[in-house]
């Protein structure tokens, strides 16, 4: 083993002197990738990159890792066992070498081999877990003599473990992760989340910022830049944050850990929230780099403050004549698209006033003080996102995503997507909740995230099962006569598309089947809807900045769009209700109403909320933030007849208004309310 350690040490020193080699895709080096001095760069041969990649290929890395780990480290040791000097030496040598390798070579060249043809992940995890349980981390003094003595012992192992484990998570399927508990058991994954969270918080908040680390690294010779504490810290911040975000996605898909496990205790304080709102603080930087460390309700408060600041920054707006529109209810989407799609970003921020025109061409009575626009938003979203219109499709779970064949139905389909994105952005900007349930893989596009195999079941469960069959096929895959092509069928138009250049001639084999599986997944989840998604996002980001929405994961973005699905707080609704027409909080009809509403099941409470507001979910921060505020109005004159008292209650969703007759008994009120909200939802109670 000593020879292997020495060989790795020499290789590490040589790699540090080499420039960063760009990936085959032409990616730019990451911010933390360090290249050689300008003078040295000018002398480099044009094919040096290819020479490096050929000399240090995936197989060499596999042999080196396996040689170091073979006799010294095991995956079965656990508990409070002390680490031997040999273990520390081997771990330090491998991690130093791989960190420099990751900073030099394209990751796609080495990751799959390290993940699946070595014991790197289980061995490193066993090491990390034991150090965590013993609350003692070793100092890798022999391998990293140029690092300060107070460098945390977890820094280098996590900088190497996280990107390799993250690569494994991109390839595993749901059955492997949840049922077979691979690559790690779910209990170990929960432990890993805690370790990563604590490490990331230290890197972002506790450990001195770049100024001090730059001072340390500036004293190092250029040959040690890739193994400087600054370089390792920068890479660790990035890879730990990305891995935690990916683990949160797995937890959202099927919970295996409490959501609070991802939150840092320190980020829950009022001081932290206040600093984050101010901006240009460490708190605001954490919000950008690792928003999952901050509880969701705190991020919603920060988001709401950002919206308010944006409105204040651009000043009060009057409804200009160019922002006043006449819309036919029977042609709401077409009229709105023709008139509103040309609005500038500045106009979108201001008030938009709508006058509806009925089927006889007569303008409907009423002055739009905001309520009619809310009614307009509810109606246009209901029309535009209806699958019958052809712009969107729905999954088996009735979740919406862009129709890949939308261009076959609407010639201006991309302009429609841009328009709908701006409408959704306007709704969020104004705090208007809309009942539009989006598929998670489409919500990922709001964050510019890529979807992978494990996201496919939400779109096409049958295709997912076929791909899993291929992934675990024990025979010769080439005998199945598959090629790198996919056949699409949109509205009877069948097309064969190559998954990569020359795909029609490239047969799927045991060696490339994983690549085939992920190209199929990529085509269905990303490629087919790329144009629709990008145009929708451009419209949305006219009002909702990218930095704001990136504070939230896909599940949370859906909550921002449609409100909370948690049980309704009727007491909160009551505390923020207004009354008119003679009603007041102590009126016997009002007291009877609240008793009846509390007696409803959660399902009927949500139907009631949709009946009066147009959305079945309440505002995320409570009904204090419902615009306009909920109001109950007496719906009968003071000398009401029996006929007046027998009417059903009605509502005006544009004003969040309930028109409630003064019923005499609880039973009568309950019956009338249930009939009214069921009829509105399309249910037959007869």
PDB file of C-alpha atoms in Angstrom, residues 99-364:
ATOM      1  CA  UNK A  99      -9.885  16.486  -5.768  1.00  0.00           C
ATOM      2  CA  UNK A 100      -7.053  17.594  -8.057  1.00  0.00           C
ATOM      3  CA  UNK A 101      -8.324  15.200 -10.757  1.00  0.00           C
ATOM      4  CA  UNK A 102     -11.830  16.723 -10.566  1.00  0.00           C
ATOM      5  CA  UNK A 103     -10.246  20.179 -10.923  1.00  0.00           C
ATOM      6  CA  UNK A 104      -8.289  19.082 -13.998  1.00  0.00           C
ATOM      7  CA  UNK A 105     -10.204  16.504 -16.050  1.00  0.00           C
ATOM      8  CA  UNK A 106     -13.756  16.606 -17.461  1.00  0.00           C
ATOM      9  CA  UNK A 107     -15.998  14.911 -14.885  1.00  0.00           C
ATOM     10  CA  UNK A 108     -17.851  12.811 -17.475  1.00  0.00           C
ATOM     11  CA  UNK A 109     -14.541  11.097 -18.188  1.00  0.00           C
ATOM     12  CA  UNK A 110     -14.115   9.657 -14.703  1.00  0.00           C
ATOM     13  CA  UNK A 111     -17.351   9.741 -12.685  1.00  0.00           C
ATOM     14  CA  UNK A 112     -19.108   6.570 -13.874  1.00  0.00           C
ATOM     15  CA  UNK A 113     -16.001   4.450 -13.377  1.00  0.00           C
ATOM     16  CA  UNK A 114     -15.411   5.803  -9.859  1.00  0.00           C
ATOM     17  CA  UNK A 115     -19.072   5.400  -8.929  1.00  0.00           C
ATOM     18  CA  UNK A 116     -19.646   1.853 -10.192  1.00  0.00           C
ATOM     19  CA  UNK A 117     -16.259   0.160 -10.575  1.00  0.00           C
ATOM     20  CA  UNK A 118     -14.665   1.096  -7.259  1.00  0.00           C
ATOM     21  CA  UNK A 119     -15.644   0.965  -3.588  1.00  0.00           C
ATOM     22  CA  UNK A 120     -15.093   4.717  -3.287  1.00  0.00           C
ATOM     23  CA  UNK A 121     -18.612   5.661  -2.159  1.00  0.00           C
ATOM     24  CA  UNK A 122     -19.156   2.906   0.475  1.00  0.00           C
ATOM     25  CA  UNK A 123     -15.607   3.240   1.833  1.00  0.00           C
ATOM     26  CA  UNK A 124     -15.716   7.041   2.047  1.00  0.00           C
ATOM     27  CA  UNK A 125     -19.190   6.942   3.568  1.00  0.00           C
ATOM     28  CA  UNK A 126     -18.060   4.443   6.204  1.00  0.00           C
ATOM     29  CA  UNK A 127     -15.123   6.715   7.013  1.00  0.00           C
ATOM     30  CA  UNK A 128     -17.290   9.865   7.178  1.00  0.00           C
ATOM     31  CA  UNK A 129     -19.934   8.159   9.308  1.00  0.00           C
ATOM     32  CA  UNK A 130     -17.390   6.809  11.811  1.00  0.00           C
ATOM     33  CA  UNK A 131     -15.741  10.217  12.168  1.00  0.00           C
ATOM     34  CA  UNK A 132     -19.153  11.797  12.718  1.00  0.00           C
ATOM     35  CA  UNK A 133     -20.157   9.233  15.336  1.00  0.00           C
ATOM     36  CA  UNK A 134     -16.792   9.552  17.131  1.00  0.00           C
ATOM     37  CA  UNK A 135     -16.957  13.353  16.775  1.00  0.00           C
ATOM     38  CA  UNK A 136     -13.314  13.254  15.729  1.00  0.00           C
ATOM     39  CA  UNK A 137     -11.965  14.106  12.297  1.00  0.00           C
ATOM     40  CA  UNK A 138      -8.321  13.353  11.415  1.00  0.00           C
ATOM     41  CA  UNK A 139      -5.843  15.826   9.956  1.00  0.00           C
ATOM     42  CA  UNK A 140      -4.398  14.707   6.618  1.00  0.00           C
ATOM     43  CA  UNK A 141      -1.043  16.308   7.328  1.00  0.00           C
ATOM     44  CA  UNK A 142       1.091  14.001   5.194  1.00  0.00           C
ATOM     45  CA  UNK A 143      -0.920  14.402   1.989  1.00  0.00           C
ATOM     46  CA  UNK A 144      -1.803  18.097   2.378  1.00  0.00           C
ATOM     47  CA  UNK A 145       1.166  19.648   4.138  1.00  0.00           C
ATOM     48  CA  UNK A 146       0.399  23.041   2.595  1.00  0.00           C
ATOM     49  CA  UNK A 147      -3.084  23.275   4.184  1.00  0.00           C
ATOM     50  CA  UNK A 148      -3.445  25.253   7.452  1.00  0.00           C
ATOM     51  CA  UNK A 149      -3.514  23.083  10.570  1.00  0.00           C
ATOM     52  CA  UNK A 150      -7.019  24.259  11.508  1.00  0.00           C
ATOM     53  CA  UNK A 151      -8.569  23.064   8.226  1.00  0.00           C
ATOM     54  CA  UNK A 152     -11.635  20.922   9.130  1.00  0.00           C
ATOM     55  CA  UNK A 153     -10.950  17.199   8.718  1.00  0.00           C
ATOM     56  CA  UNK A 154     -14.272  16.671   6.905  1.00  0.00           C
ATOM     57  CA  UNK A 155     -13.508  19.197   4.156  1.00  0.00           C
ATOM     58  CA  UNK A 156     -11.454  17.065   1.758  1.00  0.00           C
ATOM     59  CA  UNK A 157     -13.434  13.776   2.100  1.00  0.00           C
ATOM     60  CA  UNK A 158     -16.759  15.569   1.489  1.00  0.00           C
ATOM     61  CA  UNK A 159     -15.324  17.466  -1.504  1.00  0.00           C
ATOM     62  CA  UNK A 160     -14.649  14.077  -3.137  1.00  0.00           C
ATOM     63  CA  UNK A 161     -17.564  11.999  -1.802  1.00  0.00           C
ATOM     64  CA  UNK A 162     -20.357  14.424  -2.775  1.00  0.00           C
ATOM     65  CA  UNK A 163     -19.862  14.664  -6.568  1.00  0.00           C
ATOM     66  CA  UNK A 164     -19.412  10.879  -6.947  1.00  0.00           C
ATOM     67  CA  UNK A 165     -22.478  10.093  -4.818  1.00  0.00           C
ATOM     68  CA  UNK A 166     -24.475  12.774  -6.658  1.00  0.00           C
ATOM     69  CA  UNK A 167     -23.518  11.101  -9.952  1.00  0.00           C
ATOM     70  CA  UNK A 168     -24.860   7.788  -8.621  1.00  0.00           C
ATOM     71  CA  UNK A 169     -28.167   9.426  -7.695  1.00  0.00           C
ATOM     72  CA  UNK A 170     -28.600  10.582 -11.291  1.00  0.00           C
ATOM     73  CA  UNK A 171     -28.459   6.984 -12.486  1.00  0.00           C
ATOM     74  CA  UNK A 172     -30.327   5.001  -9.801  1.00  0.00           C
ATOM     75  CA  UNK A 173     -34.042   4.409 -10.237  1.00  0.00           C
ATOM     76  CA  UNK A 174     -36.802   4.782  -7.671  1.00  0.00           C
ATOM     77  CA  UNK A 175     -36.939   1.086  -6.813  1.00  0.00           C
ATOM     78  CA  UNK A 176     -33.194   0.991  -6.127  1.00  0.00           C
ATOM     79  CA  UNK A 177     -33.257   4.104  -3.942  1.00  0.00           C
ATOM     80  CA  UNK A 178     -36.435   3.518  -1.914  1.00  0.00           C
ATOM     81  CA  UNK A 179     -36.928  -0.258  -1.904  1.00  0.00           C
ATOM     82  CA  UNK A 180     -33.430  -1.727  -2.269  1.00  0.00           C
ATOM     83  CA  UNK A 181     -31.948   1.284  -0.420  1.00  0.00           C
ATOM     84  CA  UNK A 182     -29.025   1.777  -2.779  1.00  0.00           C
ATOM     85  CA  UNK A 183     -26.439   3.328  -2.874  1.00  0.00           C
ATOM     86  CA  UNK A 184     -26.973   3.967   0.883  1.00  0.00           C
ATOM     87  CA  UNK A 185     -29.624   2.767   3.285  1.00  0.00           C
ATOM     88  CA  UNK A 186     -32.339   5.333   3.996  1.00  0.00           C
ATOM     89  CA  UNK A 187     -31.203   5.593   7.633  1.00  0.00           C
ATOM     90  CA  UNK A 188     -27.659   6.319   6.440  1.00  0.00           C
ATOM     91  CA  UNK A 189     -29.026   8.850   3.957  1.00  0.00           C
ATOM     92  CA  UNK A 190     -30.781  10.665   6.823  1.00  0.00           C
ATOM     93  CA  UNK A 191     -27.487  10.698   8.722  1.00  0.00           C
ATOM     94  CA  UNK A 192     -25.714  12.014   5.620  1.00  0.00           C
ATOM     95  CA  UNK A 193     -28.221  14.882   5.341  1.00  0.00           C
ATOM     96  CA  UNK A 194     -27.405  15.992   8.896  1.00  0.00           C
ATOM     97  CA  UNK A 195     -23.636  15.813   8.265  1.00  0.00           C
ATOM     98  CA  UNK A 196     -23.901  17.743   4.991  1.00  0.00           C
ATOM     99  CA  UNK A 197     -26.175  20.377   6.504  1.00  0.00           C
ATOM    100  CA  UNK A 198     -23.791  21.034   9.389  1.00  0.00           C
ATOM    101  CA  UNK A 199     -20.774  21.160   7.064  1.00  0.00           C
ATOM    102  CA  UNK A 200     -22.480  23.504   4.591  1.00  0.00           C
ATOM    103  CA  UNK A 201     -23.596  25.877   7.333  1.00  0.00           C
ATOM    104  CA  UNK A 202     -20.013  26.089   8.596  1.00  0.00           C
ATOM    105  CA  UNK A 203     -18.724  26.790   5.092  1.00  0.00           C
ATOM    106  CA  UNK A 204     -21.322  29.482   4.406  1.00  0.00           C
ATOM    107  CA  UNK A 205     -21.651  31.104   7.826  1.00  0.00           C
ATOM    108  CA  UNK A 206     -19.049  30.050  10.400  1.00  0.00           C
ATOM    109  CA  UNK A 207     -15.769  29.655   8.537  1.00  0.00           C
ATOM    110  CA  UNK A 208     -14.135  33.026   7.673  1.00  0.00           C
ATOM    111  CA  UNK A 209     -15.090  34.292   4.244  1.00  0.00           C
ATOM    112  CA  UNK A 210     -13.006  34.558   1.094  1.00  0.00           C
ATOM    113  CA  UNK A 211     -10.921  37.497   2.319  1.00  0.00           C
ATOM    114  CA  UNK A 212      -9.090  35.474   4.929  1.00  0.00           C
ATOM    115  CA  UNK A 213      -8.781  32.359   2.798  1.00  0.00           C
ATOM    116  CA  UNK A 214      -7.410  34.411  -0.098  1.00  0.00           C
ATOM    117  CA  UNK A 215      -4.736  35.711   2.234  1.00  0.00           C
ATOM    118  CA  UNK A 216      -3.795  32.155   3.160  1.00  0.00           C
ATOM    119  CA  UNK A 217      -3.817  30.881  -0.426  1.00  0.00           C
ATOM    120  CA  UNK A 218      -1.837  33.813  -1.778  1.00  0.00           C
ATOM    121  CA  UNK A 219       1.155  32.677   0.236  1.00  0.00           C
ATOM    122  CA  UNK A 220       1.091  29.241  -1.394  1.00  0.00           C
ATOM    123  CA  UNK A 221       3.146  28.406  -4.427  1.00  0.00           C
ATOM    124  CA  UNK A 222       1.214  28.177  -7.661  1.00  0.00           C
ATOM    125  CA  UNK A 223       1.793  24.412  -7.774  1.00  0.00           C
ATOM    126  CA  UNK A 224      -0.531  23.966  -4.793  1.00  0.00           C
ATOM    127  CA  UNK A 225      -3.454  26.144  -5.928  1.00  0.00           C
ATOM    128  CA  UNK A 226      -5.757  23.193  -6.627  1.00  0.00           C
ATOM    129  CA  UNK A 227      -5.159  21.829  -3.132  1.00  0.00           C
ATOM    130  CA  UNK A 228      -5.385  25.199  -1.405  1.00  0.00           C
ATOM    131  CA  UNK A 229      -7.936  25.541   1.363  1.00  0.00           C
ATOM    132  CA  UNK A 230      -9.778  28.114  -0.763  1.00  0.00           C
ATOM    133  CA  UNK A 231     -10.066  25.748  -3.714  1.00  0.00           C
ATOM    134  CA  UNK A 232     -11.329  22.888  -1.550  1.00  0.00           C
ATOM    135  CA  UNK A 233     -13.784  25.151   0.289  1.00  0.00           C
ATOM    136  CA  UNK A 234     -15.168  26.550  -2.974  1.00  0.00           C
ATOM    137  CA  UNK A 235     -15.666  23.082  -4.454  1.00  0.00           C
ATOM    138  CA  UNK A 236     -17.160  21.789  -1.204  1.00  0.00           C
ATOM    139  CA  UNK A 237     -19.699  24.630  -1.016  1.00  0.00           C
ATOM    140  CA  UNK A 238     -20.800  23.839  -4.528  1.00  0.00           C
ATOM    141  CA  UNK A 239     -20.945  20.028  -4.385  1.00  0.00           C
ATOM    142  CA  UNK A 240     -22.457  19.811  -0.882  1.00  0.00           C
ATOM    143  CA  UNK A 241     -25.175  22.302  -1.821  1.00  0.00           C
ATOM    144  CA  UNK A 242     -25.996  20.443  -5.052  1.00  0.00           C
ATOM    145  CA  UNK A 243     -26.092  17.049  -3.316  1.00  0.00           C
ATOM    146  CA  UNK A 244     -28.350  18.321  -0.518  1.00  0.00           C
ATOM    147  CA  UNK A 245     -30.663  19.848  -3.105  1.00  0.00           C
ATOM    148  CA  UNK A 246     -30.799  16.508  -4.942  1.00  0.00           C
ATOM    149  CA  UNK A 247     -31.509  14.612  -1.697  1.00  0.00           C
ATOM    150  CA  UNK A 248     -34.305  17.062  -0.970  1.00  0.00           C
ATOM    151  CA  UNK A 249     -35.793  16.226  -4.396  1.00  0.00           C
ATOM    152  CA  UNK A 250     -35.730  12.517  -3.487  1.00  0.00           C
ATOM    153  CA  UNK A 251     -37.351  13.320  -0.151  1.00  0.00           C
ATOM    154  CA  UNK A 252     -40.081  15.369  -1.851  1.00  0.00           C
ATOM    155  CA  UNK A 253     -40.778  12.497  -4.230  1.00  0.00           C
ATOM    156  CA  UNK A 254     -41.307  10.046  -1.368  1.00  0.00           C
ATOM    157  CA  UNK A 255     -40.504  11.304   2.147  1.00  0.00           C
ATOM    158  CA  UNK A 256     -37.926   9.315   4.122  1.00  0.00           C
ATOM    159  CA  UNK A 257     -36.724  12.153   6.397  1.00  0.00           C
ATOM    160  CA  UNK A 258     -38.511  15.037   8.180  1.00  0.00           C
ATOM    161  CA  UNK A 259     -38.352  18.241   6.155  1.00  0.00           C
ATOM    162  CA  UNK A 260     -36.818  20.035   9.132  1.00  0.00           C
ATOM    163  CA  UNK A 261     -33.685  17.866   8.738  1.00  0.00           C
ATOM    164  CA  UNK A 262     -32.683  20.129   5.849  1.00  0.00           C
ATOM    165  CA  UNK A 263     -33.130  23.348   7.876  1.00  0.00           C
ATOM    166  CA  UNK A 264     -30.393  24.962   9.898  1.00  0.00           C
ATOM    167  CA  UNK A 265     -31.461  26.028  13.378  1.00  0.00           C
ATOM    168  CA  UNK A 266     -29.580  29.303  13.036  1.00  0.00           C
ATOM    169  CA  UNK A 267     -31.508  30.188   9.849  1.00  0.00           C
ATOM    170  CA  UNK A 268     -34.813  30.147  11.731  1.00  0.00           C
ATOM    171  CA  UNK A 269     -34.135  33.337  13.699  1.00  0.00           C
ATOM    172  CA  UNK A 270     -35.754  36.709  13.016  1.00  0.00           C
ATOM    173  CA  UNK A 271     -32.283  38.231  12.765  1.00  0.00           C
ATOM    174  CA  UNK A 272     -31.389  35.917   9.888  1.00  0.00           C
ATOM    175  CA  UNK A 273     -34.626  36.715   8.032  1.00  0.00           C
ATOM    176  CA  UNK A 274     -34.090  40.457   8.496  1.00  0.00           C
ATOM    177  CA  UNK A 275     -30.536  40.231   7.145  1.00  0.00           C
ATOM    178  CA  UNK A 276     -31.703  38.163   4.168  1.00  0.00           C
ATOM    179  CA  UNK A 277     -34.310  40.803   3.303  1.00  0.00           C
ATOM    180  CA  UNK A 278     -31.677  43.571   3.442  1.00  0.00           C
ATOM    181  CA  UNK A 279     -29.534  41.879   0.780  1.00  0.00           C
ATOM    182  CA  UNK A 280     -25.737  41.935   0.335  1.00  0.00           C
ATOM    183  CA  UNK A 281     -25.349  40.023   3.597  1.00  0.00           C
ATOM    184  CA  UNK A 282     -24.159  36.530   4.452  1.00  0.00           C
ATOM    185  CA  UNK A 283     -27.808  35.603   5.064  1.00  0.00           C
ATOM    186  CA  UNK A 284     -28.802  36.678   1.541  1.00  0.00           C
ATOM    187  CA  UNK A 285     -25.840  34.734   0.096  1.00  0.00           C
ATOM    188  CA  UNK A 286     -26.976  31.581   1.933  1.00  0.00           C
ATOM    189  CA  UNK A 287     -30.432  32.122   0.480  1.00  0.00           C
ATOM    190  CA  UNK A 288     -28.891  32.079  -3.009  1.00  0.00           C
ATOM    191  CA  UNK A 289     -26.513  29.164  -2.520  1.00  0.00           C
ATOM    192  CA  UNK A 290     -28.473  26.896  -0.147  1.00  0.00           C
ATOM    193  CA  UNK A 291     -32.103  28.066   0.253  1.00  0.00           C
ATOM    194  CA  UNK A 292     -33.160  24.684   1.696  1.00  0.00           C
ATOM    195  CA  UNK A 293     -31.286  25.589   4.899  1.00  0.00           C
ATOM    196  CA  UNK A 294     -33.957  28.245   5.533  1.00  0.00           C
ATOM    197  CA  UNK A 295     -37.520  27.175   6.541  1.00  0.00           C
ATOM    198  CA  UNK A 296     -40.157  27.576   3.834  1.00  0.00           C
ATOM    199  CA  UNK A 297     -42.305  30.106   5.735  1.00  0.00           C
ATOM    200  CA  UNK A 298     -39.240  32.324   6.254  1.00  0.00           C
ATOM    201  CA  UNK A 299     -38.465  32.192   2.530  1.00  0.00           C
ATOM    202  CA  UNK A 300     -42.071  33.091   1.705  1.00  0.00           C
ATOM    203  CA  UNK A 301     -41.789  36.135   3.966  1.00  0.00           C
ATOM    204  CA  UNK A 302     -38.552  37.135   2.243  1.00  0.00           C
ATOM    205  CA  UNK A 303     -40.137  36.578  -1.195  1.00  0.00           C
ATOM    206  CA  UNK A 304     -43.170  38.691  -0.216  1.00  0.00           C
ATOM    207  CA  UNK A 305     -40.839  41.470   0.952  1.00  0.00           C
ATOM    208  CA  UNK A 306     -38.966  41.324  -2.361  1.00  0.00           C
ATOM    209  CA  UNK A 307     -42.237  41.677  -4.277  1.00  0.00           C
ATOM    210  CA  UNK A 308     -43.265  44.643  -2.116  1.00  0.00           C
ATOM    211  CA  UNK A 309     -39.855  46.271  -2.602  1.00  0.00           C
ATOM    212  CA  UNK A 310     -40.136  45.782  -6.367  1.00  0.00           C
ATOM    213  CA  UNK A 311     -43.547  47.466  -6.450  1.00  0.00           C
ATOM    214  CA  UNK A 312     -42.247  50.339  -4.327  1.00  0.00           C
ATOM    215  CA  UNK A 313     -39.099  50.698  -6.425  1.00  0.00           C
ATOM    216  CA  UNK A 314     -41.093  51.144  -9.618  1.00  0.00           C
ATOM    217  CA  UNK A 315     -43.486  53.524  -7.880  1.00  0.00           C
ATOM    218  CA  UNK A 316     -47.283  53.700  -7.834  1.00  0.00           C
ATOM    219  CA  UNK A 317     -48.979  53.074 -11.145  1.00  0.00           C
ATOM    220  CA  UNK A 318     -52.196  54.426 -12.532  1.00  0.00           C
ATOM    221  CA  UNK A 319     -54.245  52.370 -14.946  1.00  0.00           C
ATOM    222  CA  UNK A 320     -53.174  54.040 -18.179  1.00  0.00           C
ATOM    223  CA  UNK A 321     -55.566  54.002 -21.154  1.00  0.00           C
ATOM    224  CA  UNK A 322     -53.277  51.527 -22.920  1.00  0.00           C
ATOM    225  CA  UNK A 323     -53.723  49.155 -19.942  1.00  0.00           C
ATOM    226  CA  UNK A 324     -57.543  49.102 -20.174  1.00  0.00           C
ATOM    227  CA  UNK A 325     -59.033  46.324 -22.253  1.00  0.00           C
ATOM    228  CA  UNK A 326     -62.389  45.042 -23.436  1.00  0.00           C
ATOM    229  CA  UNK A 327     -62.578  41.251 -23.364  1.00  0.00           C
ATOM    230  CA  UNK A 328     -65.345  39.059 -24.744  1.00  0.00           C
ATOM    231  CA  UNK A 329     -66.100  36.275 -22.270  1.00  0.00           C
ATOM    232  CA  UNK A 330     -66.750  33.864 -25.140  1.00  0.00           C
ATOM    233  CA  UNK A 331     -63.301  34.605 -26.655  1.00  0.00           C
ATOM    234  CA  UNK A 332     -61.383  35.398 -23.478  1.00  0.00           C
ATOM    235  CA  UNK A 333     -58.049  33.804 -24.409  1.00  0.00           C
ATOM    236  CA  UNK A 334     -57.903  35.083 -27.983  1.00  0.00           C
ATOM    237  CA  UNK A 335     -58.922  38.634 -27.000  1.00  0.00           C
ATOM    238  CA  UNK A 336     -56.513  38.725 -24.084  1.00  0.00           C
ATOM    239  CA  UNK A 337     -53.650  37.389 -26.201  1.00  0.00           C
ATOM    240  CA  UNK A 338     -54.275  39.889 -29.002  1.00  0.00           C
ATOM    241  CA  UNK A 339     -54.442  42.866 -26.633  1.00  0.00           C
ATOM    242  CA  UNK A 340     -52.229  42.046 -23.637  1.00  0.00           C
ATOM    243  CA  UNK A 341     -49.363  40.118 -25.201  1.00  0.00           C
ATOM    244  CA  UNK A 342     -47.726  43.308 -26.467  1.00  0.00           C
ATOM    245  CA  UNK A 343     -47.546  44.936 -23.017  1.00  0.00           C
ATOM    246  CA  UNK A 344     -44.089  45.996 -21.898  1.00  0.00           C
ATOM    247  CA  UNK A 345     -42.518  44.805 -18.671  1.00  0.00           C
ATOM    248  CA  UNK A 346     -43.296  48.189 -17.104  1.00  0.00           C
ATOM    249  CA  UNK A 347     -46.947  47.995 -18.165  1.00  0.00           C
ATOM    250  CA  UNK A 348     -47.255  44.481 -16.743  1.00  0.00           C
ATOM    251  CA  UNK A 349     -46.142  45.749 -13.332  1.00  0.00           C
ATOM    252  CA  UNK A 350     -48.914  48.327 -13.279  1.00  0.00           C
ATOM    253  CA  UNK A 351     -52.660  47.815 -12.862  1.00  0.00           C
ATOM    254  CA  UNK A 352     -54.514  46.164 -15.729  1.00  0.00           C
ATOM    255  CA  UNK A 353     -58.185  47.028 -15.997  1.00  0.00           C
ATOM    256  CA  UNK A 354     -60.632  44.751 -17.775  1.00  0.00           C
ATOM    257  CA  UNK A 355     -64.169  45.331 -19.001  1.00  0.00           C
ATOM    258  CA  UNK A 356     -66.061  42.173 -19.956  1.00  0.00           C
ATOM    259  CA  UNK A 357     -68.314  42.104 -23.003  1.00  0.00           C
ATOM    260  CA  UNK A 358     -71.198  39.622 -22.911  1.00  0.00           C
ATOM    261  CA  UNK A 359     -72.505  37.378 -25.685  1.00  0.00           C
ATOM    262  CA  UNK A 360     -74.725  40.207 -27.007  1.00  0.00           C
ATOM    263  CA  UNK A 361     -71.771  42.574 -27.393  1.00  0.00           C
ATOM    264  CA  UNK A 362     -72.817  44.667 -24.386  1.00  0.00           C
ATOM    265  CA  UNK A 363     -70.285  45.800 -21.791  1.00  0.00           C
ATOM    266  CA  UNK A 364     -70.950  44.341 -18.350  1.00  0.00           C
TER     267      UNK A 364
END
